[in-house]
Amino acid sequence: MTTTQPLDTPLGSLPPRAHLCLGQTATVLDVVIPVYNEEADLERCVRRLHEHLARTFPYGFRITIADNASTDRTPEVAARLDDAFDEVTAVRLEQKGRGRALRTVWSLSEAPVLAYMDVDLSTDLNALLPLVAPLISGHSDLAIGSRLSRSARVVRGPKREFISRTYNLILRGSLAARFSDAQCGFKAIRGDVAERLLPMVEDTGWFFDTELLVLAERAGLRIHEVPVDWVDDPNSTVHLVRTATDDLKGVWRVGRALATGALPLDRLARPFGDDPRDRELPGVPGGLARQLVGFCVVGGLSTLLYLGLYSLFRLGTGAQLANAVALLLSAMANTAANRRLTFGVRGRDRAVRHQAQGLVVFAIGLVLTSGSLAALDAASGPSSHGTELAVLVPANLAATVLRFLLFRAWVFPDRERRDATENAAENAAEEAAENAADAAADAAAEDARGGAHGGARRHDQNHDFSRSTR
């Protein structure tokens, strides 16, 4: 496959996305049509697609018919189309599976932009150029047609509408997917991205699209969505129940792999360009939104842990002691969790120091919560357990906000800024040492030159003296 990066580029260090050098290849776009027993629709589809591309697409193109183990006359129709058009190629696979067909053809293609569409041409072809344009320009890594976009115009029955929307809700809830339409048969991908991404996709059937998109999104790649006009094909041969079952199995497999870290997504993580979220801007704290979300999650769990421990200890001790012990244990767990999950500090380096600083923060929280209990006792005397909890919840939330501010500014300061400061100090020290060494070397050289000149002068003087004595 022809790619835009040098041949010796390692998997994890692809260059930034750039406008494709289209003059280097005659075929810019390879549109794959995976088919299985489609003898009735194949010729009409290919002729219509070829006419549209020849009329509207400004670069060289190819249409590849990927026949995956058809048992009817589909191979004969594909061969006839291959002979009729120079831009049409027929490929025969002896095993079924749309994902297998796409992986095989895309892996062998030399086109810098790869696409596919269903043979029924349910999607209006006018969306094809907007689909691939962001890939050619270097703006995006993948592009998908979306039937669920607000500006999409879709005609289909309620059954398919319900299944499609339910499936995408499942993806959002279980895999945190942000793309809107996983199963629209209208997608494109850059060749250099496919070269890295395809080996990680396991599915060979209908879940292939979803797995490809989930892995791309988790790796930080950019997915462009194009609203499409789409008309349902009432004669579709897709088995909805079997496809839905296979998709749910795929969701479970991918979700488990992501949860256990079994996927090597570091080979893809933002390799195609400068992510503005990674830039250091004056006056803009780095990673604040992500840290705030992580801290809120950890804080919520810590609050539940604290309330559970307080209720447990309160059964056998007084309110002040139960509050202190529960807050101490939950604060230690909170510091450890925030250290790793929120602020990304790993290893044992400074772990004891961080816990000690966390205990200082804990002491501040203890003052807030204990002060709230003391104020409650002074105002109304002995109170019920529910009243105590009602006072402790807002006090603990206030202590949580203060804890975040102290953690960010004092316990876990911005690592990039700290590393930059340390690196600057190290570089300054090294530069000073190098300057001192250079100065010493220059001085030594000067002394050597001075000694040589003095010796020469002494030699001349001695020579003159001996000549005068003669």
XYZ file of C-alpha atoms in Angstrom:
470
model
C 0.000 0.000 0.000
C 1.302 3.407 -0.942
C 1.540 5.697 2.069
C 2.644 9.250 2.719
C 5.294 8.401 5.294
C 8.878 7.228 4.684
C 9.321 3.477 4.448
C 11.507 3.349 7.549
C 8.955 5.128 9.760
C 8.200 2.968 12.817
C 4.609 2.064 13.658
C 4.340 4.498 16.538
C 5.738 7.624 14.863
C 3.751 8.422 11.752
C 4.155 11.979 10.479
C 1.490 14.671 10.843
C -1.486 14.513 8.512
C -0.866 16.442 5.331
C -2.528 17.074 1.998
C -2.008 13.978 -0.126
C 0.492 14.307 -2.956
C -1.982 13.256 -5.613
C 0.455 13.589 -8.480
C 2.389 10.560 -7.250
C -0.338 8.014 -8.028
C -2.749 7.519 -10.911
C -5.447 6.055 -8.651
C -6.386 8.345 -5.771
C -9.624 6.652 -4.682
C -10.416 2.944 -4.476
C -14.125 2.285 -3.851
C -14.801 -1.276 -2.713
C -18.215 -2.902 -3.155
C -18.434 -6.064 -1.032
C -21.035 -8.448 -2.460
C -22.552 -11.823 -1.711
C -25.088 -13.265 -4.154
C -25.916 -9.884 -5.706
C -26.288 -10.884 -9.357
C -29.467 -8.831 -9.712
C -28.127 -5.487 -8.436
C -24.384 -5.585 -9.107
C -24.259 -4.400 -12.726
C -26.730 -1.567 -12.173
C -24.760 -0.416 -9.112
C -21.334 -0.476 -10.760
C -22.475 1.277 -13.939
C -24.189 4.017 -11.945
C -21.200 4.483 -9.639
C -18.741 4.516 -12.546
C -20.769 7.125 -14.410
C -20.972 9.317 -11.296
C -17.235 9.141 -10.551
C -16.242 9.745 -14.188
C -18.456 12.822 -14.239
C -17.765 14.367 -10.813
C -14.554 13.018 -9.276
C -11.531 15.124 -10.286
C -8.872 12.426 -9.715
C -8.150 8.905 -10.828
C -10.362 6.223 -9.295
C -10.945 2.498 -9.216
C -14.024 0.424 -8.364
C -13.206 -2.936 -6.800
C -15.887 -5.617 -6.618
C -15.082 -7.831 -3.617
C -17.060 -11.027 -4.119
C -16.948 -12.987 -0.867
C -17.915 -16.570 -1.748
C -21.048 -15.911 -3.817
C -22.835 -19.024 -5.035
C -24.975 -17.453 -7.789
C -23.911 -15.680 -11.005
C -22.280 -12.756 -9.168
C -18.710 -13.805 -10.202
C -19.742 -13.848 -13.869
C -21.319 -10.392 -13.652
C -18.240 -9.075 -11.869
C -15.905 -10.512 -14.510
C -18.003 -8.970 -17.293
C -17.817 -5.542 -15.625
C -14.056 -5.964 -15.148
C -13.710 -6.465 -18.897
C -16.050 -3.602 -19.779
C -14.382 -0.820 -17.740
C -10.687 -0.081 -17.229
C -11.455 1.385 -13.785
C -13.290 -1.735 -12.523
C -11.511 -4.683 -10.885
C -13.108 -7.920 -9.685
C -11.667 -9.812 -6.707
C -12.909 -13.230 -5.605
C -12.649 -14.479 -2.010
C -13.552 -18.033 -1.075
C -14.794 -17.136 2.427
C -17.812 -15.074 3.438
C -17.674 -11.925 5.504
C -17.929 -8.253 4.599
C -15.162 -7.362 7.042
C -12.883 -10.008 5.583
C -13.515 -8.685 2.072
C -12.791 -5.090 3.054
C -9.636 -5.961 4.993
C -8.291 -8.053 2.098
C -8.908 -5.496 -0.638
C -7.899 -2.450 1.412
C -4.682 -4.156 2.513
C -3.702 -4.844 -1.100
C -4.757 -1.495 -2.542
C -2.166 1.152 -3.405
C -4.678 4.032 -3.425
C -4.084 6.725 -0.763
C -7.840 6.947 -0.071
C -9.965 3.828 0.446
C -13.754 3.734 0.589
C -16.615 1.291 0.484
C -20.344 1.365 -0.099
C -23.153 -1.160 -0.143
C -24.249 -2.580 -3.458
C -27.833 -1.337 -3.054
C -26.620 2.293 -3.301
C -29.064 3.373 -0.605
C -26.832 6.411 0.016
C -27.006 9.294 -2.433
C -23.742 9.380 -4.389
C -23.521 13.160 -4.115
C -22.109 12.590 -0.614
C -19.096 10.679 -1.959
C -16.899 13.675 -2.738
C -17.637 15.368 0.646
C -16.826 12.017 2.250
C -13.302 11.723 0.849
C -12.371 15.430 0.622
C -11.333 15.731 4.337
C -9.046 12.728 3.881
C -7.397 14.143 0.782
C -6.884 17.530 2.447
C -5.285 15.993 5.545
C -8.023 17.190 7.893
C -9.310 13.761 8.974
C -8.232 10.128 9.206
C -11.570 8.422 8.594
C -14.944 9.572 7.259
C -18.392 8.044 7.652
C -21.818 8.735 6.287
C -24.370 9.432 9.016
C -28.080 8.744 8.743
C -28.620 10.027 12.281
C -27.258 13.527 11.713
C -29.816 16.310 12.033
C -29.364 17.374 8.431
C -29.550 13.809 7.039
C -32.641 12.878 5.045
C -33.620 9.256 5.593
C -36.493 7.114 4.364
C -36.843 3.764 6.110
C -39.270 1.715 8.131
C -39.758 2.008 11.907
C -38.206 -1.409 12.568
C -34.822 -0.522 11.070
C -34.963 2.967 12.552
C -35.489 1.527 16.031
C -32.718 -1.068 15.642
C -30.220 1.477 14.316
C -30.830 4.021 17.051
C -30.849 1.377 19.782
C -27.555 -0.055 18.563
C -25.882 3.347 18.547
C -27.202 4.039 22.048
C -25.628 0.757 23.156
C -22.308 1.828 21.645
C -22.445 5.174 23.420
C -23.321 3.605 26.749
C -20.952 0.630 26.686
C -17.970 1.761 24.594
C -18.297 5.555 25.062
C -18.520 5.983 21.278
C -19.017 9.548 20.083
C -19.660 8.888 16.375
C -23.341 8.855 15.484
C -23.816 6.049 12.943
C -21.643 2.945 13.028
C -23.420 0.800 10.448
C -24.074 3.084 7.514
C -22.518 1.341 4.507
C -20.686 4.440 3.350
C -17.186 4.971 4.776
C -13.659 6.012 3.799
C -10.211 5.833 5.351
C -6.744 7.113 4.475
C -4.391 4.429 3.229
C -1.683 5.157 5.797
C -4.252 4.914 8.597
C -5.657 1.632 7.269
C -2.158 0.189 7.147
C -1.822 0.663 10.926
C -5.425 0.086 11.965
C -6.565 -2.961 9.984
C -4.256 -5.489 11.724
C -5.932 -4.613 15.044
C -9.490 -5.303 13.824
C -10.504 -8.902 14.500
C -14.076 -9.076 13.193
C -14.639 -10.361 9.659
C -18.387 -9.736 9.419
C -20.809 -6.860 9.967
C -19.199 -5.694 13.222
C -16.022 -4.826 11.280
C -17.174 -1.217 10.792
C -17.950 -0.660 14.454
C -14.690 -2.157 15.679
C -12.706 -0.084 13.195
C -14.375 3.133 14.357
C -14.122 2.375 18.082
C -10.404 1.611 17.873
C -9.774 4.689 15.735
C -11.644 6.927 18.149
C -9.920 5.465 21.222
C -6.563 6.010 19.521
C -7.292 9.710 19.078
C -7.843 9.658 15.313
C -10.220 12.148 13.748
C -13.491 10.819 12.309
C -15.372 13.111 9.938
C -19.144 12.639 9.602
C -21.113 13.494 6.491
C -24.930 13.741 6.680
C -26.382 11.638 3.880
C -29.623 11.148 2.002
C -30.518 7.495 2.478
C -33.411 5.378 1.208
C -33.959 1.946 2.715
C -33.720 -1.045 0.398
C -36.805 -3.182 1.080
C -35.164 -6.171 -0.634
C -32.097 -6.215 1.616
C -30.869 -9.737 2.432
C -29.298 -8.765 5.783
C -30.464 -11.068 8.599
C -31.284 -8.551 11.311
C -31.462 -10.895 14.324
C -28.230 -12.719 13.528
C -26.434 -9.451 12.729
C -27.635 -7.843 15.979
C -26.496 -10.868 17.983
C -23.049 -10.843 16.356
C -22.764 -7.104 16.947
C -23.550 -7.456 20.654
C -20.924 -10.187 20.948
C -18.468 -7.845 19.256
C -19.353 -5.019 21.655
C -18.636 -7.324 24.599
C -15.304 -8.505 23.116
C -14.032 -5.018 22.278
C -15.231 -3.586 25.593
C -13.413 -6.300 27.515
C -10.226 -5.774 25.478
C -10.333 -2.031 26.110
C -10.969 -2.528 29.825
C -8.047 -4.925 30.231
C -5.640 -2.907 28.052
C -5.212 -5.793 25.603
C -5.232 -3.522 22.535
C -1.921 -1.831 21.582
C -3.520 1.533 20.886
C -0.277 3.313 21.736
C 0.828 2.445 18.191
C -1.871 4.797 16.938
C -2.347 7.383 19.660
C -2.333 10.780 17.915
C 0.342 9.845 15.413
C -0.999 11.947 12.561
C -0.613 15.511 13.731
C -0.334 18.102 16.420
C -3.263 17.891 18.818
C -4.006 21.404 20.107
C -4.942 19.909 23.482
C -1.275 19.010 23.917
C -0.048 22.571 23.481
C 1.056 24.726 26.369
C -0.641 28.117 26.110
C 0.108 31.032 28.457
C -2.658 31.398 31.021
C -4.438 28.203 29.957
C -3.978 25.312 32.423
C -3.064 22.109 30.638
C -5.482 19.213 30.977
C -7.809 21.040 33.372
C -11.039 19.630 31.938
C -9.780 16.044 31.938
C -8.374 16.366 35.448
C -11.594 17.919 36.708
C -13.684 15.081 35.315
C -11.347 12.470 36.787
C -11.284 14.216 40.134
C -15.087 14.426 40.245
C -15.390 10.703 39.568
C -12.809 9.843 42.230
C -14.354 12.390 44.588
C -17.818 10.928 44.163
C -16.575 7.435 44.904
C -14.563 8.746 47.850
C -17.632 10.477 49.254
C -19.600 7.237 49.071
C -16.716 5.419 50.754
C -16.524 8.091 53.436
C -20.263 7.974 54.165
C -20.219 4.192 54.304
C -17.250 4.134 56.691
C -18.770 6.868 58.839
C -22.047 4.982 59.142
C -20.139 1.813 60.032
C -17.892 3.418 62.664
C -20.766 5.449 64.070
C -22.379 2.243 65.310
C -19.693 1.816 67.954
C -18.118 5.248 68.474
C -18.992 8.910 68.773
C -19.584 11.202 65.833
C -16.230 13.021 66.022
C -14.113 9.840 66.159
C -16.163 8.121 63.440
C -15.788 11.199 61.222
C -12.035 11.415 61.788
C -11.332 7.736 61.059
C -13.655 7.600 58.044
C -12.179 10.780 56.608
C -8.610 9.560 57.168
C -9.146 6.248 55.356
C -11.136 7.776 52.512
C -8.563 10.587 52.157
C -5.703 8.095 51.780
C -7.664 6.166 49.158
C -8.571 9.437 47.454
C -4.955 10.588 47.293
C -3.814 7.261 45.831
C -6.617 7.213 43.248
C -6.109 10.834 42.183
C -2.366 10.340 42.024
C -2.729 7.660 39.370
C -6.031 8.306 37.622
C -6.494 12.071 37.692
C -2.949 13.421 37.537
C -1.273 10.459 35.816
C 1.537 9.961 38.342
C 2.793 6.372 38.300
C 5.525 4.507 40.122
C 6.775 4.872 43.676
C 8.673 8.109 43.162
C 7.454 10.717 45.717
C 4.560 8.443 46.748
C 5.250 8.922 50.469
C 5.596 12.662 49.997
C 2.300 12.785 48.114
C 0.532 10.879 50.874
C 2.021 13.246 53.481
C 0.796 16.250 51.515
C -2.547 14.525 51.125
C -2.753 14.179 54.904
C -2.271 17.930 55.228
C -5.168 18.381 52.834
C -7.045 15.814 54.918
C -6.447 17.898 58.038
C -8.056 20.885 56.322
C -11.035 18.737 55.393
C -11.187 17.432 58.951
C -11.383 20.985 60.251
C -14.244 21.767 57.887
C -16.288 18.660 58.646
C -15.554 18.530 62.368
C -16.303 22.219 62.615
C -19.645 21.567 60.922
C -20.488 18.832 63.456
C -19.417 21.076 66.331
C -21.555 23.901 65.008
C -24.523 21.549 64.654
C -24.073 20.300 68.217
C -23.782 23.828 69.565
C -26.849 25.008 67.701
C -29.306 22.175 68.355
C -27.694 19.797 70.803
C -27.599 16.038 70.149
C -28.915 15.357 66.610
C -30.121 12.341 64.692
C -27.890 10.341 62.375
C -29.712 11.676 59.308
C -29.227 15.278 60.409
C -25.524 14.691 60.903
C -25.233 13.248 57.392
C -27.171 16.189 55.958
C -24.618 18.579 57.471
C -21.590 16.461 56.564
C -22.437 16.093 52.858
C -22.104 19.813 51.929
C -19.126 20.184 54.252
C -17.413 17.241 52.581
C -18.214 18.629 49.109
C -16.608 21.946 50.095
C -13.581 20.051 51.361
C -13.501 18.161 48.021
C -13.355 21.368 45.987
C -10.557 22.671 48.174
C -8.785 19.332 47.873
C -8.799 19.561 44.069
C -7.308 23.035 44.111
C -4.588 22.001 46.555
C -3.868 18.776 44.702
C -3.488 20.574 41.384
C -1.444 23.507 42.636
C 0.610 21.889 45.414
C 0.528 18.091 45.663
C 0.494 17.226 41.950
C 1.598 20.338 40.048
C 1.493 20.226 36.276
C 4.004 17.549 35.346
C 4.794 19.020 31.955
C 5.521 22.422 33.466
C 7.555 20.842 36.258
C 9.467 18.659 33.806
C 10.061 21.661 31.561
C 11.406 23.627 34.528
C 13.633 20.755 35.590
C 14.833 20.213 32.028
C 15.525 23.929 31.657
C 17.524 23.892 34.881
C 19.443 20.813 33.751
C 20.092 22.344 30.345
C 21.253 25.580 31.970
C 23.589 23.659 34.255
C 24.937 21.629 31.342
C 25.389 24.770 29.259
C 27.183 26.486 32.137
C 29.434 23.480 32.578
C 30.143 23.386 28.841
C 30.888 27.118 28.822
C 33.216 26.699 31.795
C 34.942 23.802 30.091
C 35.281 25.809 26.879
C 36.643 28.775 28.798
C 39.159 26.548 30.574
C 40.174 24.999 27.298
C 40.583 28.423 25.689
C 42.656 29.605 28.634
C 44.829 26.535 28.443
C 45.255 27.019 24.714
C 46.133 30.667 25.257
C 48.661 29.712 27.891
C 50.093 27.142 25.550
C 50.339 29.711 22.768
C 51.856 32.198 25.204
C 54.374 29.619 26.353
C 55.244 28.805 22.779
C 55.684 32.462 21.907
C 57.776 33.017 25.039
C 59.924 30.052 24.158
C 60.313 31.380 20.659
C 61.242 34.812 21.965
C 63.728 33.266 24.395
C 65.152 31.186 21.568
C 65.535 34.297 19.411
C 67.134 36.191 22.255
C 69.556 33.357 22.940
C 70.317 33.115 19.247
C 71.014 36.863 19.074
C 73.093 36.682 22.211
C 75.204 33.817 20.930
C 75.650 35.569 17.597
C 76.771 38.766 19.316
C 79.242 36.895 21.467
C 80.717 35.322 18.423
